[in-house]
């Protein structure tokens, strides 16, 4: 007979969520959660730019020092990119093909 108070039958906040989302720990090699730009003025970090472009962070840093790639700017000691600038840069690359 089923016990209605059995806690294993109770839904949890994490039902249906992948384990790394429920615990906050991403397994090694698992893709980062990519958040879509909610508005064109959203600022992206180096990690977000690298993830969006599918390149290592070091590549983005090298592009920045050589003058290639989407234009970023400093906010204090941090480098940021406008989501719209990164997306526009990729669209321009497509048009050049």
CSV table of N, CA and C in Angstrom, one decimal, residues 26-79:
chain,number,residue,atom,x,y,z
A,26,UNK,N,28.9,22.4,-12.4
A,26,UNK,CA,28.9,21.9,-13.7
A,26,UNK,C,30.0,20.8,-13.9
A,27,UNK,N,29.6,19.6,-14.4
A,27,UNK,CA,30.6,18.6,-14.6
A,27,UNK,C,31.6,19.0,-15.7
A,28,UNK,N,32.8,18.6,-15.5
A,28,UNK,CA,33.9,18.9,-16.4
A,28,UNK,C,33.5,18.5,-17.8
A,29,UNK,N,33.7,19.5,-18.8
A,29,UNK,CA,33.3,19.2,-20.2
A,29,UNK,C,31.9,19.5,-20.5
A,30,UNK,N,31.1,19.7,-19.5
A,30,UNK,CA,29.7,20.1,-19.8
A,30,UNK,C,29.6,21.5,-20.4
A,31,UNK,N,28.7,21.7,-21.3
A,31,UNK,CA,28.6,23.1,-21.9
A,31,UNK,C,28.2,24.1,-20.9
A,32,UNK,N,28.7,25.3,-21.0
A,32,UNK,CA,28.2,26.3,-20.1
A,32,UNK,C,26.8,26.7,-20.6
A,33,UNK,N,26.0,27.2,-19.6
A,33,UNK,CA,24.7,27.7,-20.0
A,33,UNK,C,24.8,29.0,-20.7
A,34,UNK,N,24.4,29.1,-21.9
A,34,UNK,CA,24.5,30.3,-22.6
A,34,UNK,C,23.2,31.1,-22.5
A,35,UNK,N,23.3,32.3,-21.9
A,35,UNK,CA,22.2,33.1,-21.7
A,35,UNK,C,22.0,34.0,-23.0
A,36,UNK,N,20.8,34.0,-23.5
A,36,UNK,CA,20.6,34.9,-24.7
A,36,UNK,C,20.7,36.3,-24.3
A,37,UNK,N,21.1,37.2,-25.2
A,37,UNK,CA,21.1,38.6,-24.9
A,37,UNK,C,19.7,39.1,-24.7
A,38,UNK,N,19.4,39.6,-23.5
A,38,UNK,CA,18.1,40.1,-23.3
A,38,UNK,C,17.8,41.4,-23.9
A,39,UNK,N,18.9,42.2,-24.1
A,39,UNK,CA,18.7,43.4,-24.8
A,39,UNK,C,20.1,43.8,-25.5
A,40,UNK,N,20.1,44.5,-26.5
A,40,UNK,CA,21.3,44.8,-27.3
A,40,UNK,C,22.4,45.5,-26.4
A,41,UNK,N,22.0,46.1,-25.4
A,41,UNK,CA,23.1,46.8,-24.6
A,41,UNK,C,23.7,46.0,-23.5
A,42,UNK,N,23.3,44.7,-23.4
A,42,UNK,CA,23.8,43.8,-22.4
A,42,UNK,C,25.3,43.7,-22.5
A,43,UNK,N,26.0,43.7,-21.4
A,43,UNK,CA,27.5,43.6,-21.5
A,43,UNK,C,27.9,42.1,-21.2
A,44,UNK,N,28.8,41.6,-22.0
A,44,UNK,CA,29.3,40.3,-21.9
A,44,UNK,C,30.7,40.2,-21.3
A,45,UNK,N,31.0,39.2,-20.6
A,45,UNK,CA,32.3,39.0,-20.1
A,45,UNK,C,33.2,38.2,-21.1
A,46,UNK,N,34.4,38.1,-20.9
A,46,UNK,CA,35.3,37.3,-21.8
A,46,UNK,C,34.8,35.9,-22.0
A,47,UNK,N,34.3,35.3,-20.9
A,47,UNK,CA,33.8,33.9,-21.0
A,47,UNK,C,32.6,33.8,-21.9
A,48,UNK,N,31.7,34.8,-21.8
A,48,UNK,CA,30.5,34.8,-22.6
A,48,UNK,C,30.8,35.0,-24.1
A,49,UNK,N,31.8,35.9,-24.4
A,49,UNK,CA,32.2,36.2,-25.7
A,49,UNK,C,32.9,34.9,-26.3
A,50,UNK,N,33.8,34.3,-25.6
A,50,UNK,CA,34.4,33.1,-26.0
A,50,UNK,C,33.4,32.0,-26.3
A,51,UNK,N,32.5,31.8,-25.4
A,51,UNK,CA,31.5,30.8,-25.5
A,51,UNK,C,30.6,31.0,-26.8
A,52,UNK,N,30.2,32.3,-27.0
A,52,UNK,CA,29.4,32.6,-28.1
A,52,UNK,C,30.1,32.3,-29.4
A,53,UNK,N,31.4,32.7,-29.5
A,53,UNK,CA,32.2,32.5,-30.7
A,53,UNK,C,32.7,31.1,-30.8
A,54,UNK,N,32.7,30.4,-29.8
A,54,UNK,CA,33.2,29.0,-29.8
A,54,UNK,C,34.7,28.9,-29.9
A,55,UNK,N,35.4,29.9,-29.2
A,55,UNK,CA,36.9,29.9,-29.2
A,55,UNK,C,37.3,30.0,-27.8
A,56,UNK,N,38.6,29.7,-27.5
A,56,UNK,CA,39.2,29.8,-26.2
A,56,UNK,C,39.3,31.3,-25.8
A,57,UNK,N,39.2,31.5,-24.5
A,57,UNK,CA,39.4,32.9,-24.0
A,57,UNK,C,40.6,33.5,-24.5
A,58,UNK,N,41.7,32.8,-24.5
A,58,UNK,CA,43.0,33.3,-24.9
A,58,UNK,C,43.0,33.9,-26.4
A,59,UNK,N,42.2,33.2,-27.2
A,59,UNK,CA,42.0,33.7,-28.6
A,59,UNK,C,41.4,35.1,-28.6
A,60,UNK,N,40.4,35.3,-27.8
A,60,UNK,CA,39.7,36.6,-27.7
A,60,UNK,C,40.7,37.6,-27.2
A,61,UNK,N,41.5,37.3,-26.2
A,61,UNK,CA,42.5,38.2,-25.7
A,61,UNK,C,43.5,38.6,-26.8
A,62,UNK,N,44.0,37.6,-27.5
A,62,UNK,CA,44.9,37.8,-28.6
A,62,UNK,C,44.3,38.7,-29.7
A,63,UNK,N,43.1,38.4,-30.1
A,63,UNK,CA,42.4,39.3,-31.0
A,63,UNK,C,42.4,40.7,-30.6
A,64,UNK,N,42.1,40.9,-29.3
A,64,UNK,CA,41.9,42.2,-28.7
A,64,UNK,C,43.2,43.0,-28.8
A,65,UNK,N,44.3,42.3,-28.5
A,65,UNK,CA,45.6,43.0,-28.5
A,65,UNK,C,46.1,43.3,-29.9
A,66,UNK,N,45.7,42.5,-30.9
A,66,UNK,CA,46.1,42.7,-32.3
A,66,UNK,C,45.1,43.6,-33.0
A,67,UNK,N,44.0,44.0,-32.4
A,67,UNK,CA,43.1,44.9,-33.1
A,67,UNK,C,42.0,44.2,-33.9
A,68,UNK,N,42.0,42.8,-33.8
A,68,UNK,CA,41.0,42.0,-34.6
A,68,UNK,C,39.9,41.7,-33.6
A,69,UNK,N,38.7,41.3,-34.2
A,69,UNK,CA,37.6,40.8,-33.3
A,69,UNK,C,36.7,41.9,-32.9
A,70,UNK,N,35.7,41.6,-32.2
A,70,UNK,CA,34.7,42.6,-31.8
A,70,UNK,C,35.4,43.5,-30.8
A,71,UNK,N,35.0,44.8,-30.8
A,71,UNK,CA,35.5,45.8,-30.0
A,71,UNK,C,35.0,45.7,-28.6
A,72,UNK,N,35.9,45.6,-27.7
A,72,UNK,CA,35.6,45.6,-26.2
A,72,UNK,C,36.1,46.8,-25.6
A,73,UNK,N,35.8,47.0,-24.3
A,73,UNK,CA,36.2,48.2,-23.6
A,73,UNK,C,36.3,47.8,-22.1
A,74,UNK,N,37.1,48.7,-21.4
A,74,UNK,CA,37.3,48.4,-20.0
A,74,UNK,C,36.2,49.1,-19.1
A,75,UNK,N,35.8,48.3,-18.1
A,75,UNK,CA,35.0,48.8,-17.1
A,75,UNK,C,35.8,48.6,-15.8
A,76,UNK,N,36.5,49.6,-15.4
A,76,UNK,CA,37.5,49.5,-14.3
A,76,UNK,C,38.6,48.6,-14.8
A,77,UNK,N,38.9,47.5,-14.1
A,77,UNK,CA,39.9,46.6,-14.5
A,77,UNK,C,39.4,45.4,-15.4
A,78,UNK,N,38.1,45.4,-15.7
A,78,UNK,CA,37.5,44.3,-16.4
A,78,UNK,C,37.2,44.7,-17.8
A,79,UNK,N,37.3,43.8,-18.8
A,79,UNK,CA,37.0,44.0,-20.2
A,79,UNK,C,35.6,43.5,-20.4
